[in-house]
Amino acid sequence: MAIRYVVKQDNRRGSSKLWYGRAIYTQTVGLETLADRIQRQCSMTKGDVLAVLTELVTVMKDELQNSHVVRIDGLGSFKIGLKTVGAATEEDFTPNEYIRNYRVNFQAAKKKQHGGKYTRTFCENLKVMKA
């Protein structure tokens, strides 16, 4: 298994016209598929796994909306981020006027490797191949 990529030129006006690798994705995997695969690796049934994952989504939403960071060991951390525009003064800043959007920020867990270097959990032993 490997991450597939294509090479594309930066054609934006004023760019250096250099070529860059871009990851491509071949499919999307949903809760059903994840639950099916998880049940094969533990004693839980697919229904049990689906119930836990469904509740995880609900509980995570509640925690994130309470301004908490949700850390799942071995997976990473989730938190809510804001997209805002600047106000002239702190007193001028009002949420309805200056907060434009919200997003969920994710940072994958990392492990310390030999030599003191850190590697993200999902990027260990990664291989790539041209699509």
Coordinates of N, CA and C in Angstrom, one line a residue:
M1 N 0.8 -1.2 0.0 CA 0.0 0.0 0.0 C 0.9 1.2 0.0
A2 N 0.4 2.2 -0.7 CA 1.2 3.5 -0.8 C 0.3 4.7 -1.1
I3 N 0.8 5.8 -0.7 CA 0.0 7.1 -1.1 C 0.3 7.4 -2.5
R4 N -0.8 7.6 -3.3 CA -0.7 7.9 -4.7 C -0.6 9.4 -4.9
Y5 N 0.2 9.8 -5.9 CA 0.4 11.2 -6.1 C 0.4 11.5 -7.6
V6 N 0.1 12.7 -8.0 CA 0.3 13.2 -9.3 C 1.2 14.5 -9.2
V7 N 1.8 14.8 -10.3 CA 2.7 16.0 -10.4 C 2.0 17.1 -11.2
K8 N 1.8 18.3 -10.6 CA 1.1 19.4 -11.3 C 2.0 20.6 -11.2
Q9 N 1.8 21.4 -12.3 CA 2.5 22.7 -12.3 C 1.7 23.8 -11.7
D10 N 2.4 24.7 -11.0 CA 1.7 25.8 -10.4 C 1.5 26.9 -11.5
N11 N 0.3 27.0 -11.9 CA 0.0 28.0 -13.0 C -0.6 29.3 -12.6
R12 N -0.6 29.6 -11.3 CA -1.1 30.8 -10.9 C -0.3 32.0 -11.4
R13 N -1.0 33.1 -11.6 CA -0.3 34.3 -12.1 C 0.7 34.8 -11.1
G14 N 1.9 35.0 -11.6 CA 3.0 35.5 -10.7 C 3.7 34.4 -10.0
S15 N 3.3 33.1 -10.3 CA 4.0 32.0 -9.6 C 5.3 31.7 -10.4
S16 N 6.1 30.8 -9.8 CA 7.4 30.4 -10.4 C 7.2 29.3 -11.4
K17 N 6.0 28.8 -11.6 CA 5.7 27.7 -12.6 C 6.5 26.4 -12.2
L18 N 6.8 26.2 -11.0 CA 7.4 25.0 -10.6 C 6.4 23.8 -10.5
W19 N 6.9 22.6 -10.5 CA 6.1 21.4 -10.4 C 6.0 20.9 -9.0
Y20 N 4.9 20.4 -8.6 CA 4.7 19.9 -7.2 C 3.9 18.6 -7.2
G21 N 4.3 17.8 -6.3 CA 3.5 16.5 -6.1 C 2.3 16.8 -5.2
R22 N 1.2 16.2 -5.6 CA -0.1 16.4 -4.9 C -0.7 15.0 -4.7
A23 N -1.1 14.7 -3.4 CA -1.7 13.4 -3.1 C -3.1 13.3 -3.8
I24 N -3.4 12.1 -4.2 CA -4.7 11.9 -4.8 C -5.4 10.8 -3.9
Y25 N -6.7 10.7 -4.0 CA -7.4 9.8 -3.1 C -8.3 8.9 -4.0
T26 N -8.3 7.6 -3.7 CA -9.0 6.7 -4.6 C -10.4 6.3 -4.1
Q27 N -10.7 6.5 -2.8 CA -12.0 6.3 -2.3 C -12.2 6.9 -0.9
T28 N -13.4 6.9 -0.4 CA -13.7 7.4 0.9 C -14.2 6.2 1.7
V29 N -13.7 6.1 2.9 CA -14.1 5.0 3.8 C -15.0 5.5 4.9
G30 N -16.2 4.9 5.1 CA -17.1 5.4 6.1 C -17.2 4.6 7.3
L31 N -18.1 4.9 8.2 CA -18.2 4.2 9.5 C -18.5 2.7 9.3
E32 N -19.3 2.4 8.3 CA -19.7 0.9 8.1 C -18.4 0.1 7.8
T33 N -17.6 0.6 6.9 CA -16.4 -0.1 6.6 C -15.4 -0.2 7.8
L34 N -15.3 1.0 8.5 CA -14.4 1.0 9.6 C -14.9 0.0 10.7
A35 N -16.2 0.0 10.9 CA -16.8 -1.0 11.9 C -16.6 -2.4 11.5
D36 N -16.7 -2.7 10.3 CA -16.5 -4.0 9.7 C -15.1 -4.5 10.0
R37 N -14.1 -3.6 9.7 CA -12.7 -4.0 9.8 C -12.3 -4.1 11.3
I38 N -12.9 -3.2 12.1 CA -12.6 -3.2 13.6 C -13.1 -4.5 14.2
Q39 N -14.3 -4.9 13.8 CA -14.9 -6.1 14.4 C -14.0 -7.4 14.1
R40 N -13.3 -7.4 13.0 CA -12.4 -8.5 12.7 C -11.2 -8.5 13.6
Q41 N -10.9 -7.4 14.2 CA -9.6 -7.4 15.0 C -9.9 -7.3 16.5
C42 N -11.2 -7.5 16.9 CA -11.5 -7.5 18.4 C -12.7 -8.4 18.6
S43 N -13.1 -8.4 19.9 CA -14.2 -9.3 20.3 C -15.6 -8.6 20.1
M44 N -15.6 -7.3 19.7 CA -16.9 -6.6 19.6 C -17.5 -7.0 18.2
T45 N -18.9 -6.9 18.2 CA -19.6 -7.1 16.9 C -19.6 -5.8 16.2
K46 N -19.9 -5.9 14.9 CA -20.0 -4.7 14.1 C -21.0 -3.7 14.7
G47 N -22.1 -4.2 15.2 CA -23.1 -3.3 15.8 C -22.6 -2.6 17.0
D48 N -21.8 -3.3 17.8 CA -21.2 -2.7 19.0 C -20.3 -1.6 18.6
V49 N -19.4 -1.9 17.6 CA -18.5 -0.9 17.1 C -19.2 0.3 16.5
L50 N -20.2 0.1 15.7 CA -21.0 1.2 15.1 C -21.6 2.1 16.2
A51 N -22.1 1.5 17.3 CA -22.7 2.2 18.4 C -21.7 3.1 19.1
V52 N -20.5 2.5 19.3 CA -19.5 3.3 20.0 C -19.0 4.5 19.1
L53 N -18.8 4.2 17.8 CA -18.3 5.3 16.9 C -19.3 6.4 16.8
T54 N -20.6 6.0 16.7 CA -21.7 7.0 16.5 C -21.7 7.8 17.8
E55 N -21.6 7.2 19.0 CA -21.6 8.0 20.2 C -20.4 8.9 20.3
L56 N -19.3 8.4 19.8 CA -18.0 9.1 19.9 C -18.2 10.5 19.1
V57 N -18.9 10.4 18.0 CA -19.1 11.7 17.2 C -20.0 12.6 18.1
T58 N -21.0 12.1 18.7 CA -21.9 13.0 19.5 C -21.1 13.6 20.7
V59 N -20.4 12.8 21.4 CA -19.6 13.2 22.6 C -18.5 14.2 22.2
M60 N -17.8 13.9 21.1 CA -16.8 14.8 20.6 C -17.4 16.2 20.2
K61 N -18.6 16.2 19.6 CA -19.2 17.5 19.2 C -19.5 18.3 20.5
D62 N -20.0 17.6 21.5 CA -20.3 18.3 22.8 C -19.1 18.9 23.4
E63 N -18.0 18.1 23.5 CA -16.7 18.6 24.1 C -16.1 19.7 23.3
L64 N -16.1 19.6 21.9 CA -15.5 20.6 21.1 C -16.3 21.9 21.3
Q65 N -17.6 21.8 21.3 CA -18.4 23.0 21.5 C -18.4 23.6 22.9
N66 N -17.8 22.9 23.8 CA -17.5 23.5 25.1 C -16.1 24.0 25.2
S67 N -15.5 24.3 24.1 CA -14.1 24.8 24.0 C -13.1 23.9 24.6
H68 N -13.3 22.6 24.4 CA -12.3 21.6 24.9 C -11.5 21.0 23.7
V69 N -10.3 20.6 24.0 CA -9.5 19.9 23.0 C -9.9 18.4 23.2
V70 N -10.2 17.7 22.2 CA -10.4 16.2 22.3 C -9.2 15.5 21.8
R71 N -8.5 14.8 22.7 CA -7.3 14.0 22.4 C -7.6 12.5 22.4
I72 N -7.4 11.8 21.3 CA -7.6 10.4 21.3 C -6.2 9.8 21.1
D73 N -5.7 9.2 22.2 CA -4.4 8.6 22.2 C -4.1 7.7 21.0
G74 N -3.0 7.9 20.3 CA -2.7 7.1 19.1 C -3.3 7.7 17.9
L75 N -4.3 8.5 18.0 CA -5.0 9.1 16.8 C -4.5 10.6 16.7
G76 N -4.9 11.4 17.7 CA -4.5 12.8 17.6 C -5.4 13.7 18.4
S77 N -5.4 15.0 18.1 CA -6.2 16.0 18.9 C -7.0 16.8 17.9
F78 N -8.2 17.1 18.4 CA -9.2 17.8 17.6 C -9.5 19.1 18.4
K79 N -9.7 20.2 17.8 CA -10.2 21.4 18.4 C -10.9 22.3 17.4
I80 N -11.7 23.2 17.9 CA -12.4 24.2 17.0 C -11.5 25.4 16.8
G81 N -11.5 25.8 15.5 CA -10.7 27.0 15.2 C -11.7 28.1 14.6
L82 N -11.3 29.3 14.6 CA -12.2 30.4 14.1 C -11.5 31.1 13.0
K83 N -12.3 31.5 12.0 CA -11.8 32.3 10.9 C -12.4 33.7 11.2
T84 N -11.5 34.7 11.4 CA -12.0 36.0 11.8 C -11.4 37.1 10.9
V85 N -12.0 38.2 10.9 CA -11.4 39.4 10.3 C -11.0 40.4 11.4
G86 N -10.1 41.3 11.2 CA -9.6 42.1 12.2 C -10.5 43.3 12.5
A87 N -10.5 43.7 13.8 CA -11.3 44.9 14.3 C -10.2 45.9 14.7
A88 N -10.6 47.2 14.6 CA -9.7 48.2 14.9 C -9.3 48.2 16.4
T89 N -10.2 47.8 17.3 CA -9.9 47.8 18.7 C -10.5 46.5 19.3
E90 N -10.0 46.1 20.5 CA -10.6 45.0 21.1 C -12.1 45.2 21.4
E91 N -12.4 46.4 21.8 CA -13.8 46.7 22.1 C -14.7 46.7 20.9
D92 N -14.2 46.9 19.7 CA -15.0 46.9 18.4 C -15.3 45.4 18.0
F93 N -14.5 44.5 18.5 CA -14.7 43.1 18.1 C -16.0 42.5 18.7
T94 N -16.9 42.1 17.8 CA -18.1 41.4 18.2 C -18.2 40.1 17.4
P95 N -18.6 39.0 18.0 CA -18.6 37.7 17.3 C -19.4 37.7 16.0
N96 N -20.6 38.3 16.1 CA -21.5 38.3 14.9 C -20.9 39.0 13.7
E97 N -20.1 40.1 14.0 CA -19.6 40.9 12.9 C -18.2 40.4 12.4
Y98 N -17.4 39.8 13.3 CA -16.0 39.6 13.0 C -15.6 38.1 12.9
I99 N -16.5 37.2 13.4 CA -16.2 35.8 13.2 C -16.9 35.4 11.9
R100 N -16.1 34.9 10.9 CA -16.7 34.6 9.6 C -17.0 33.1 9.4
N101 N -16.2 32.2 10.1 CA -16.5 30.8 9.9 C -15.8 30.0 11.1
Y102 N -16.1 28.8 11.1 CA -15.6 27.8 12.1 C -15.0 26.7 11.4
R103 N -14.0 26.0 12.0 CA -13.4 24.8 11.4 C -13.0 23.9 12.5
V104 N -12.8 22.6 12.2 CA -12.2 21.7 13.1 C -10.8 21.5 12.7
N105 N -9.9 21.7 13.7 CA -8.4 21.5 13.5 C -8.1 20.2 14.0
F106 N -7.3 19.4 13.2 CA -6.8 18.1 13.7 C -5.3 18.1 13.6
Q107 N -4.7 17.5 14.6 CA -3.3 17.3 14.6 C -3.0 15.9 15.0
A108 N -2.4 15.1 14.1 CA -2.2 13.7 14.3 C -1.2 13.5 15.5
A109 N -1.4 12.4 16.2 CA -0.5 12.1 17.3 C 0.9 11.9 16.7
K110 N 1.9 12.1 17.5 CA 3.3 11.9 17.1 C 4.1 11.0 18.1
K111 N 5.1 10.3 17.5 CA 6.0 9.5 18.4 C 7.4 10.0 18.2
K112 N 8.2 9.9 19.3 CA 9.6 10.2 19.2 C 10.4 9.0 18.6
Q113 N 11.1 9.3 17.6 CA 11.9 8.2 16.9 C 13.3 8.3 17.4
H114 N 14.1 7.4 17.0 CA 15.5 7.4 17.3 C 16.2 8.6 16.8
G115 N 17.0 9.2 17.6 CA 17.7 10.4 17.2 C 16.9 11.7 17.6
G116 N 15.8 11.5 18.3 CA 15.1 12.7 18.8 C 14.1 13.3 17.8
K117 N 14.0 12.7 16.6 CA 13.0 13.2 15.6 C 11.6 12.7 15.9
Y118 N 10.6 13.5 15.6 CA 9.2 13.1 15.8 C 8.6 12.7 14.5
T119 N 7.7 11.7 14.5 CA 7.0 11.2 13.3 C 5.5 11.2 13.7
R120 N 4.7 11.7 12.8 CA 3.2 11.6 13.0 C 2.8 10.1 12.9
T121 N 1.9 9.7 13.7 CA 1.4 8.3 13.8 C 1.0 7.8 12.4
F122 N 0.3 8.6 11.6 CA -0.2 8.1 10.3 C 0.9 8.2 9.2
C123 N 2.0 8.8 9.5 CA 3.1 8.9 8.5 C 4.3 8.0 8.7
E124 N 4.2 7.1 9.7 CA 5.3 6.2 9.9 C 5.4 5.2 8.7
N125 N 6.6 4.9 8.3 CA 6.8 3.9 7.2 C 6.0 4.2 6.0
L126 N 5.7 5.4 5.7 CA 4.9 5.8 4.5 C 5.6 5.5 3.2
K127 N 4.9 5.0 2.3 CA 5.5 4.8 0.9 C 4.6 5.6 -0.1
V128 N 5.2 6.1 -1.1 CA 4.5 6.8 -2.2 C 4.7 6.2 -3.5
M129 N 3.7 6.3 -4.4 CA 3.9 5.9 -5.8 C 3.1 6.8 -6.7
K130 N 3.7 7.0 -7.9 CA 3.0 7.9 -8.8 C 1.8 7.2 -9.4
A131 N 0.7 8.0 -9.5 CA -0.6 7.5 -9.9 C -0.6 7.4 -11.5

